[in-house]
CSV table of C-alpha atoms and ligand atoms in Angstrom, one decimal:
chain,number,residue,atom,x,y,z
A,1,UNK,CA,119.2,104.9,69.1
A,2,UNK,CA,119.7,106.5,65.7
A,3,UNK,CA,122.6,109.0,65.5
A,4,UNK,CA,124.9,110.5,62.9
A,5,UNK,CA,128.5,111.2,62.6
A,6,UNK,CA,129.5,114.1,64.8
A,7,UNK,CA,126.5,113.8,67.2
A,8,UNK,CA,127.2,114.3,70.8
A,9,UNK,CA,125.7,111.5,72.9
A,10,UNK,CA,125.1,111.5,76.6
A,11,UNK,CA,126.2,108.1,77.8
A,12,UNK,CA,124.0,107.0,80.8
A,13,UNK,CA,125.2,103.5,81.3
A,14,UNK,CA,127.4,100.8,79.9
A,15,UNK,CA,125.5,97.6,80.7
A,16,UNK,CA,127.8,95.7,78.4
A,17,UNK,CA,131.1,96.4,76.6
A,18,UNK,CA,129.2,96.2,73.2
A,19,UNK,CA,126.1,98.2,73.9
A,20,UNK,CA,125.8,101.4,75.8
A,21,UNK,CA,122.6,103.2,77.1
A,22,UNK,CA,122.8,106.7,75.7
A,23,UNK,CA,120.7,109.8,75.0
A,24,UNK,CA,120.5,112.1,72.0
A,25,UNK,CA,118.2,115.2,72.3
A,26,UNK,CA,115.8,113.5,74.7
A,27,UNK,CA,115.7,110.1,73.0
A,28,UNK,CA,117.3,107.3,74.9
A,29,UNK,CA,118.4,103.9,73.5
A,30,UNK,CA,121.2,101.5,72.9
A,31,UNK,CA,124.2,102.5,70.8
A,32,UNK,CA,127.0,100.2,69.6
A,33,UNK,CA,130.0,101.2,71.7
A,34,UNK,CA,132.3,100.5,68.8
A,35,UNK,CA,130.8,103.4,66.8
A,36,UNK,CA,131.5,106.1,69.4
A,37,UNK,CA,134.5,107.7,70.9
A,38,UNK,CA,134.4,109.0,74.5
A,39,UNK,CA,135.3,112.6,75.1
A,40,UNK,CA,133.9,116.0,76.1
A,41,UNK,CA,131.8,116.8,79.1
A,42,UNK,CA,129.5,113.8,78.8
A,43,UNK,CA,128.2,112.5,82.1
A,44,UNK,CA,129.9,109.3,81.2
A,45,UNK,CA,129.5,106.8,84.0
A,46,UNK,CA,132.9,105.2,84.0
A,47,UNK,CA,131.9,102.5,86.5
A,48,UNK,CA,129.9,99.7,85.1
A,49,UNK,CA,126.3,100.3,86.3
A,50,UNK,CA,124.4,97.6,88.1
A,51,UNK,CA,122.1,95.7,85.7
A,52,UNK,CA,120.0,94.9,88.8
A,53,UNK,CA,119.6,98.7,89.4
A,54,UNK,CA,119.8,97.7,93.1
A,55,UNK,CA,120.5,101.2,94.3
A,56,UNK,CA,117.3,102.7,93.1
A,57,UNK,CA,115.4,99.4,93.6
A,58,UNK,CA,116.2,99.2,97.3
A,59,UNK,CA,116.0,103.0,97.8
A,60,UNK,CA,112.5,102.8,96.5
A,61,UNK,CA,111.7,100.2,99.2
A,62,UNK,CA,113.6,102.2,101.8
A,63,UNK,CA,110.9,104.8,102.1
A,64,UNK,CA,107.9,103.9,104.2
A,65,UNK,CA,105.2,105.9,102.3
A,66,UNK,CA,104.7,104.6,98.9
A,67,UNK,CA,105.4,100.9,98.6
A,68,UNK,CA,105.3,99.4,102.0
A,69,UNK,CA,102.1,101.2,103.0
A,70,UNK,CA,100.6,100.2,99.7
A,71,UNK,CA,101.4,96.5,100.5
A,72,UNK,CA,100.4,96.7,104.1
A,73,UNK,CA,97.1,98.3,103.1
A,74,UNK,CA,96.5,95.5,100.6
A,75,UNK,CA,94.2,93.4,102.8
A,76,UNK,CA,93.8,90.6,100.3
A,77,UNK,CA,97.5,90.0,100.1
A,78,UNK,CA,98.3,90.5,103.8
A,79,UNK,CA,95.4,88.4,105.1
A,80,UNK,CA,96.4,85.6,102.7
A,81,UNK,CA,99.8,85.3,104.4
A,82,UNK,CA,98.1,85.7,107.8
A,83,UNK,CA,95.8,82.8,106.9
A,84,UNK,CA,98.8,80.6,105.9
A,85,UNK,CA,100.4,81.1,109.3
A,86,UNK,CA,97.1,80.5,111.2
A,87,UNK,CA,96.2,77.3,109.3
A,88,UNK,CA,99.7,75.9,109.7
A,89,UNK,CA,100.4,77.1,113.3
A,90,UNK,CA,100.6,73.6,114.8
A,91,UNK,CA,103.1,72.4,112.1
A,92,UNK,CA,105.2,75.6,112.6
A,93,UNK,CA,106.0,74.8,116.2
A,94,UNK,CA,109.8,74.8,116.8
A,95,UNK,CA,110.5,75.4,113.1
A,96,UNK,CA,113.2,77.7,111.7
A,97,UNK,CA,111.8,80.2,109.1
A,98,UNK,CA,113.2,82.8,106.7
A,99,UNK,CA,111.0,85.7,105.6
A,100,UNK,CA,112.8,86.9,102.5
A,101,UNK,CA,112.3,90.5,101.7
A,102,UNK,CA,110.3,91.0,104.9
A,103,UNK,CA,109.8,94.8,104.4
A,104,UNK,CA,108.0,96.0,107.6
A,105,UNK,CA,108.3,92.5,108.9
A,106,UNK,CA,104.5,91.9,109.0
A,107,UNK,CA,104.8,88.3,107.9
A,108,UNK,CA,107.5,87.6,110.6
A,109,UNK,CA,105.3,89.2,113.2
A,110,UNK,CA,102.4,87.0,112.2
A,111,UNK,CA,104.7,83.9,112.6
A,112,UNK,CA,105.8,85.0,116.0
A,113,UNK,CA,102.3,85.9,117.3
A,114,UNK,CA,100.1,83.2,115.6
A,115,UNK,CA,102.5,80.3,115.8
A,116,UNK,CA,105.5,79.1,117.8
A,117,UNK,CA,108.5,78.8,115.5
A,118,UNK,CA,111.8,78.6,117.2
A,119,UNK,CA,113.3,81.3,115.0
A,120,UNK,CA,112.3,83.6,112.1
A,121,UNK,CA,115.1,85.3,110.1
A,122,UNK,CA,113.5,88.5,108.7
A,123,UNK,CA,115.8,89.4,105.8
A,124,UNK,CA,115.5,92.9,104.3
A,125,UNK,CA,118.0,94.6,102.0
A,126,UNK,CA,116.6,98.2,102.2
A,127,UNK,CA,117.0,100.7,104.9
A,128,UNK,CA,113.4,99.7,105.9
A,129,UNK,CA,115.2,97.0,108.1
A,130,UNK,CA,115.9,99.7,110.7
A,131,UNK,CA,112.2,100.3,111.1
A,132,UNK,CA,111.6,96.6,111.1
A,133,UNK,CA,113.9,96.1,114.1
A,134,UNK,CA,111.8,98.7,116.0
A,135,UNK,CA,108.5,97.0,115.0
A,136,UNK,CA,109.8,93.6,116.2
A,137,UNK,CA,110.9,95.2,119.5
A,138,UNK,CA,107.6,97.2,119.8
A,139,UNK,CA,105.6,93.9,119.5
A,140,UNK,CA,107.8,91.9,121.9
A,141,UNK,CA,108.9,89.5,119.2
A,142,UNK,CA,112.6,89.9,119.7
A,143,UNK,CA,113.2,86.4,121.1
A,144,UNK,CA,111.7,84.8,117.9
A,145,UNK,CA,112.3,87.3,115.1
A,146,UNK,CA,115.8,88.2,114.1
A,147,UNK,CA,116.1,91.0,111.6
A,148,UNK,CA,119.0,90.8,109.2
A,149,UNK,CA,119.7,93.8,106.9
A,150,UNK,CA,121.2,92.7,103.7
A,151,UNK,CA,120.5,90.9,100.4
A,152,UNK,CA,119.2,87.4,100.9
A,153,UNK,CA,121.9,86.2,98.5
A,154,UNK,CA,124.7,87.6,100.7
A,155,UNK,CA,123.6,87.3,104.3
A,156,UNK,CA,124.9,84.5,106.5
A,157,UNK,CA,122.6,82.3,108.6
A,158,UNK,CA,123.8,80.0,111.5
A,159,UNK,CA,122.0,77.1,109.8
A,160,UNK,CA,119.4,76.0,107.3
A,161,UNK,CA,115.7,76.8,107.5
A,162,UNK,CA,112.6,74.6,107.5
A,163,UNK,CA,110.3,77.2,105.8
A,164,UNK,CA,111.1,79.9,103.3
A,165,UNK,CA,108.3,82.4,103.1
A,166,UNK,CA,108.4,85.5,100.9
A,167,UNK,CA,106.1,88.0,99.2
A,168,UNK,CA,108.1,88.3,96.0
A,169,UNK,CA,105.5,88.7,93.3
A,170,UNK,CA,105.7,91.7,91.0
A,171,UNK,CA,103.4,93.1,88.4
A,172,UNK,CA,102.6,90.4,85.9
A,173,UNK,CA,104.0,88.0,88.5
A,174,UNK,CA,107.6,88.4,87.6
A,175,UNK,CA,108.5,92.0,87.1
A,176,UNK,CA,111.4,93.0,89.4
A,177,UNK,CA,112.5,89.4,89.2
A,178,UNK,CA,112.8,89.2,92.9
A,179,UNK,CA,111.9,85.5,92.4
A,180,UNK,CA,115.6,84.9,91.4
A,181,UNK,CA,116.6,85.9,94.9
A,182,UNK,CA,114.0,83.5,96.4
A,183,UNK,CA,115.4,80.6,94.2
A,184,UNK,CA,119.0,81.4,95.2
A,185,UNK,CA,118.0,81.5,98.9
A,186,UNK,CA,116.1,78.2,98.5
A,187,UNK,CA,119.1,76.5,97.0
A,188,UNK,CA,121.4,77.8,99.7
A,189,UNK,CA,119.3,77.8,102.9
A,190,UNK,CA,116.2,75.6,102.6
A,191,UNK,CA,116.5,72.2,104.2
A,192,UNK,CA,115.8,69.0,102.2
A,193,UNK,CA,112.1,68.6,102.3
A,194,UNK,CA,111.6,72.2,103.5
A,195,UNK,CA,108.5,74.3,102.7
A,196,UNK,CA,108.4,77.0,100.1
A,197,UNK,CA,105.6,79.6,100.6
A,198,UNK,CA,104.3,80.4,98.0
A,199,UNK,CA,104.6,76.7,96.8
A,200,UNK,CA,103.4,77.5,93.3
A,201,UNK,CA,102.5,80.4,91.1
A,202,UNK,CA,100.6,80.8,87.8
A,203,UNK,CA,100.2,83.6,85.3
A,204,UNK,CA,96.6,83.9,84.1
A,205,UNK,CA,95.5,85.4,80.8
A,206,UNK,CA,92.1,86.3,79.2
A,207,UNK,CA,91.1,88.0,75.9
A,208,UNK,CA,89.2,91.2,76.8
A,209,UNK,CA,87.6,94.3,75.6
A,210,UNK,CA,88.7,97.7,76.9
A,211,UNK,CA,86.3,100.2,75.4
A,212,UNK,CA,86.6,102.9,78.0
A,213,UNK,CA,90.4,102.7,78.1
A,214,UNK,CA,90.6,102.6,74.3
A,215,UNK,CA,88.2,105.6,73.8
A,216,UNK,CA,89.9,107.5,76.6
A,217,UNK,CA,93.1,107.3,74.7
A,218,UNK,CA,91.8,107.5,71.2
A,219,UNK,CA,88.7,109.7,71.0
A,220,UNK,CA,90.6,112.7,72.4
A,221,UNK,CA,92.4,112.9,69.0
A,222,UNK,CA,89.2,113.0,66.9
A,223,UNK,CA,88.0,116.6,67.4
A,224,UNK,CA,90.0,118.3,70.1
A,225,UNK,CA,89.0,122.0,70.2
A,226,UNK,CA,86.9,121.4,67.1
A,227,UNK,CA,89.9,120.7,64.9
A,228,UNK,CA,90.6,117.5,63.0
A,229,UNK,CA,93.5,115.7,64.6
A,230,UNK,CA,92.7,112.3,63.1
A,231,UNK,CA,96.1,111.9,61.6
A,232,UNK,CA,97.5,111.9,65.1
A,233,UNK,CA,95.0,109.1,66.1
A,234,UNK,CA,97.2,106.9,63.9
A,235,UNK,CA,99.7,107.4,66.8
A,236,UNK,CA,97.6,105.0,68.8
A,237,UNK,CA,100.5,102.6,68.7
A,238,UNK,CA,102.4,105.0,70.9
A,239,UNK,CA,99.8,104.6,73.6
A,240,UNK,CA,99.7,100.9,73.5
A,241,UNK,CA,103.3,100.0,73.2
A,242,UNK,CA,103.7,99.3,76.9
A,243,UNK,CA,101.5,97.2,79.1
A,244,UNK,CA,99.2,99.0,81.4
A,245,UNK,CA,100.0,98.1,85.0
A,246,UNK,CA,97.5,98.5,87.8
A,247,UNK,CA,94.6,98.1,85.4
A,248,UNK,CA,91.3,97.0,87.0
A,249,UNK,CA,89.4,94.9,84.5
A,250,UNK,CA,85.7,94.7,84.8
A,251,UNK,CA,84.8,91.0,84.9
A,252,UNK,CA,82.2,91.6,82.1
A,253,UNK,CA,85.0,92.7,79.8
A,254,UNK,CA,86.5,89.2,79.9
A,255,UNK,CA,85.5,87.6,76.5
A,256,UNK,CA,86.3,84.1,77.6
A,257,UNK,CA,87.1,81.9,80.6
A,258,UNK,CA,90.6,82.9,81.8
A,259,UNK,CA,93.3,80.3,81.8
A,260,UNK,CA,96.7,79.8,83.4
A,261,UNK,CA,99.3,80.1,80.7
A,262,UNK,CA,102.5,79.8,82.8
A,263,UNK,CA,102.9,77.7,85.9
A,264,UNK,CA,105.8,77.9,88.3
A,265,UNK,CA,106.7,75.1,90.8
A,266,UNK,CA,108.8,76.9,93.4
A,267,UNK,CA,110.4,73.6,94.4
A,268,UNK,CA,111.8,72.8,91.0
A,269,UNK,CA,112.0,76.2,89.2
A,270,UNK,CA,115.6,77.1,88.3
A,271,UNK,CA,117.0,80.6,87.7
A,272,UNK,CA,117.9,79.7,84.1
A,273,UNK,CA,114.2,78.9,83.5
A,274,UNK,CA,113.4,82.6,84.1
A,275,UNK,CA,115.2,83.7,80.9
A,276,UNK,CA,112.4,82.6,78.7
A,277,UNK,CA,109.0,81.3,79.8
A,278,UNK,CA,106.5,80.0,77.2
A,279,UNK,CA,102.8,79.4,77.4
A,280,UNK,CA,100.0,78.5,75.0
A,281,UNK,CA,96.3,79.2,75.0
A,282,UNK,CA,93.1,78.4,73.3
A,283,UNK,CA,90.2,80.7,74.3
A,284,UNK,CA,86.6,80.1,73.2
A,285,UNK,CA,84.8,83.4,73.0
A,286,UNK,CA,81.7,83.1,75.1
A,287,UNK,CA,80.2,86.6,74.4
A,288,UNK,CA,80.2,88.9,71.4
A,289,UNK,CA,82.2,92.1,71.7
A,290,UNK,CA,85.4,93.9,70.7
A,291,UNK,CA,88.7,92.2,71.2
A,292,UNK,CA,91.1,94.9,72.3
A,293,UNK,CA,93.8,92.7,73.7
A,294,UNK,CA,94.6,90.5,76.7
A,295,UNK,CA,94.6,91.0,80.5
A,296,UNK,CA,97.0,89.2,82.7
A,297,UNK,CA,97.1,88.5,86.5
A,298,UNK,CA,98.5,85.9,88.8
A,299,UNK,CA,97.6,83.5,91.6
A,300,UNK,CA,99.9,81.8,94.1
A,301,UNK,CA,99.3,78.7,96.3
A,302,UNK,CA,100.6,78.0,99.8
A,303,UNK,CA,100.4,74.3,100.3
A,304,UNK,CA,99.5,73.0,103.7
A,305,UNK,CA,102.2,71.6,106.0
A,306,UNK,CA,99.5,69.2,107.3
A,307,UNK,CA,99.2,66.1,105.2
A,308,UNK,CA,96.0,66.5,103.2
A,309,UNK,CA,95.5,70.0,104.5
A,310,UNK,CA,93.9,72.5,102.2
A,311,UNK,CA,96.2,75.1,100.4
A,312,UNK,CA,95.7,78.8,100.9
A,313,UNK,CA,95.4,80.7,97.6
A,314,UNK,CA,96.0,84.3,96.8
A,315,UNK,CA,94.3,85.2,93.5
A,316,UNK,CA,94.8,88.7,92.0
A,317,UNK,CA,92.2,88.3,89.3
A,318,UNK,CA,89.0,90.3,88.6
A,319,UNK,CA,86.8,87.7,90.3
A,320,UNK,CA,88.6,88.2,93.6
A,321,UNK,CA,89.0,91.2,96.0
A,322,UNK,CA,91.3,93.7,94.3
A,323,UNK,CA,94.9,93.8,95.3
A,324,UNK,CA,97.5,96.5,94.9
A,325,UNK,CA,98.8,94.7,91.8
A,326,UNK,CA,95.4,94.9,90.2
A,327,UNK,CA,95.8,93.4,86.6
A,328,UNK,CA,98.0,94.2,83.6
A,329,UNK,CA,96.4,95.1,80.2
A,330,UNK,CA,98.1,94.3,76.9
A,331,UNK,CA,96.4,96.4,74.1
A,332,UNK,CA,96.6,95.2,70.5
A,333,UNK,CA,96.9,97.9,67.9
A,334,UNK,CA,93.7,97.0,66.1
A,335,UNK,CA,90.4,96.2,67.8
A,336,UNK,CA,88.6,93.2,66.2
A,337,UNK,CA,84.9,92.3,66.6
A,338,UNK,CA,84.5,88.8,67.9
A,339,UNK,CA,81.4,86.7,68.3
A,340,UNK,CA,80.3,83.9,70.5
A,341,UNK,CA,81.8,80.7,69.2
A,342,UNK,CA,84.9,82.3,67.8
A,343,UNK,CA,88.2,81.1,69.2
A,344,UNK,CA,91.5,82.8,69.9
A,345,UNK,CA,94.5,80.6,70.1
A,346,UNK,CA,98.2,81.4,70.4
A,347,UNK,CA,101.2,81.7,72.6
A,348,UNK,CA,102.8,84.0,75.2
A,349,UNK,CA,106.6,84.3,75.8
A,350,UNK,CA,108.2,86.2,78.7
A,351,UNK,CA,111.7,87.2,77.7
A,352,UNK,CA,113.8,88.4,80.5
A,353,UNK,CA,115.9,91.4,79.6
A,354,UNK,CA,119.5,90.2,79.1
A,355,UNK,CA,120.9,93.5,80.3
A,356,UNK,CA,118.4,95.0,82.8
A,357,UNK,CA,117.8,92.0,85.0
A,358,UNK,CA,114.6,93.2,86.6
A,359,UNK,CA,112.9,93.8,83.3
A,360,UNK,CA,111.3,91.6,80.7
A,361,UNK,CA,109.4,91.7,77.3
A,362,UNK,CA,106.1,90.0,77.0
A,363,UNK,CA,105.4,88.7,73.4
A,364,UNK,CA,101.9,87.6,72.4
A,365,UNK,CA,101.0,85.8,69.2
A,366,UNK,CA,97.4,85.0,68.4
A,367,UNK,CA,95.0,83.8,65.8
A,368,UNK,CA,91.3,84.7,65.8
A,369,UNK,CA,89.3,81.9,64.2
A,370,UNK,CA,85.9,83.1,63.3
A,371,UNK,CA,83.0,80.7,63.7
A,372,UNK,CA,80.8,82.4,61.1
A,373,UNK,CA,81.2,81.0,57.6
A,374,UNK,CA,81.4,84.4,55.7
A,375,UNK,CA,83.9,86.3,57.8
A,376,UNK,CA,87.6,85.9,56.9
A,377,UNK,CA,88.6,82.6,58.3
A,378,UNK,CA,91.3,83.8,60.6
A,379,UNK,CA,93.0,87.0,61.7
A,380,UNK,CA,96.5,86.8,63.1
A,381,UNK,CA,98.1,89.2,65.5
A,382,UNK,CA,101.5,89.5,67.2
A,383,UNK,CA,103.0,92.1,69.5
A,384,UNK,CA,105.8,92.5,72.0
A,385,UNK,CA,105.5,94.6,75.1
A,386,UNK,CA,108.6,95.9,76.9
A,387,UNK,CA,108.4,96.0,80.7
A,388,UNK,CA,110.0,98.5,80.7
A,389,UNK,CA,113.3,98.3,78.9
B,1,LIG,N1,107.2,92.8,94.5
B,1,LIG,C1,107.4,92.7,95.8
B,1,LIG,N2,106.8,91.8,96.5
B,1,LIG,N3,108.4,93.5,96.4
B,1,LIG,C2,108.7,93.3,97.8
B,1,LIG,C3,110.1,93.6,97.9
B,1,LIG,C4,110.6,93.7,99.3
B,1,LIG,O1,111.7,92.7,99.5
B,1,LIG,C5,112.9,93.4,99.6
B,1,LIG,N4,113.9,92.6,98.7
B,1,LIG,C6,113.8,92.4,97.4
B,1,LIG,N5,114.8,91.6,97.0
B,1,LIG,C7,115.6,91.3,98.1
B,1,LIG,C8,116.7,90.6,98.4
B,1,LIG,N6,117.4,89.9,97.4
B,1,LIG,N7,117.2,90.5,99.6
B,1,LIG,C9,116.6,91.1,100.7
B,1,LIG,N8,115.4,91.9,100.5
B,1,LIG,C10,114.9,92.0,99.2
B,1,LIG,C11,112.7,94.8,99.1
B,1,LIG,O2,113.6,95.7,99.7
B,1,LIG,C12,111.3,95.0,99.5
B,1,LIG,O3,111.2,95.4,100.9
C-alpha cells in the first residue's frame, strides 16, 4: 500500500510483526510496520488476527442457507460419496470411520444407513454441528454416528480410525486449504493401512477461449451511451486480475485435450508440500480459435476397499454433470489467435499465501508455438492470479 508521511492509516490486521494489513482512503494493502507509529483513533486490532480467519470461515459454514444447501443440492458431489459407501458397504462392516468436516452429516448418515460400520465420528467445527446432532437423532443413527463439535486438529477420539472420509475440496481444488486439516487428522488418527477417501486428487487445466465473458467485460467500454470510452478499455487488466470462480466453460471452448497438471496422493502428501505445488503442461491445439486463457477444475478418486475393486471418481470438469464448484477461469491480458497444430507449453505454480493460510496465488507461464511458418515463432505469456489475497 502506497502512503506518504503524515497519512493516517487504518490498521486492520497484523498478520506478522513486519507487515501489517492496512487501509488508506479505501485502498487496502500491506504496509511495513517499521514505517508507521500507532496512535489516534485507529481501529487497531491489538490482538494478532488469525491467519486462518477461522472466525469468519466457520461462521460462514454455521449458517444453513448458503453453503450447506448448495453442497447438499450438488447431486454430482453428494451421489459420488453415496456411491463410495454403497460400493464398499461389505468392507465397511465393523470399521471405525471419521467424517472430517461433516457439515450436515450427510456422508455419516450414508455410512450408517448403507453400510454397518461400528462407529462414525462426525467432526464439524462450525455451529452446524448442533443441527447435525438433530439430523442424526432424527434418522435413528445415534448408535453409530457420534457428532463431535470442534476442529479436527483439536478433538480427542477414543482410538484410531480405519477410514478417514472428507469432502474438503475447495475452488481450484485447494482454496480454503481445508486439505491441511485432513492431512493432520490422517497423521494423528488414521490407522496404519487405513483408507483415505478421497484417495487421490488432480488439478486439471485446458487452454480455452472465452469470447462471451471477454466481450461482456470489454465491449461495454467501447461506446457506452454513444461516447468513446476506449481509453478505459485499457483497464481490462482490472477485470482479469483475479480468477473467475464458478465459471461454467462450454466444452466447445476447450482448445485442446485437458490434462492433469498437479496430482495429490492423499496417503503421502505432506503439509509442507502445500506451500508450493508445480505442474507442467504441453497442449496441442486441436481447433482454431482465440486463446483467452486457461480453465481449471479438479477430479478426485475414491479407491475401492475391495482388492481389484473399481474406484469411484468425482470429476468437476465440463464433460461431467456440473457441480457447485463449476470451473475456474484464468484470463490472460491479451487474446491470441491460435490454429490447429499450434502448441501451448508451460508451467503452473500454486503458491500458498504465507500470511493468509486459506489463500494462494496461481502463477501461469506459457509459450504459444505457432505451427505456421510465417507467424512469429512463439509468443510467451506469464501471469499471477491471487486467490484472493
Ligand atoms: N470446501 C469444502 N468442502 N468445505 C466444507 C467445509 C466443511 O468442513 C468444516 N470444516 C473445515 N475445516 C474443518 C476442521 N479443521 N475441523 C472441523 N470441521 C472443519 C466446515 O465447517 C464446513 O462445514
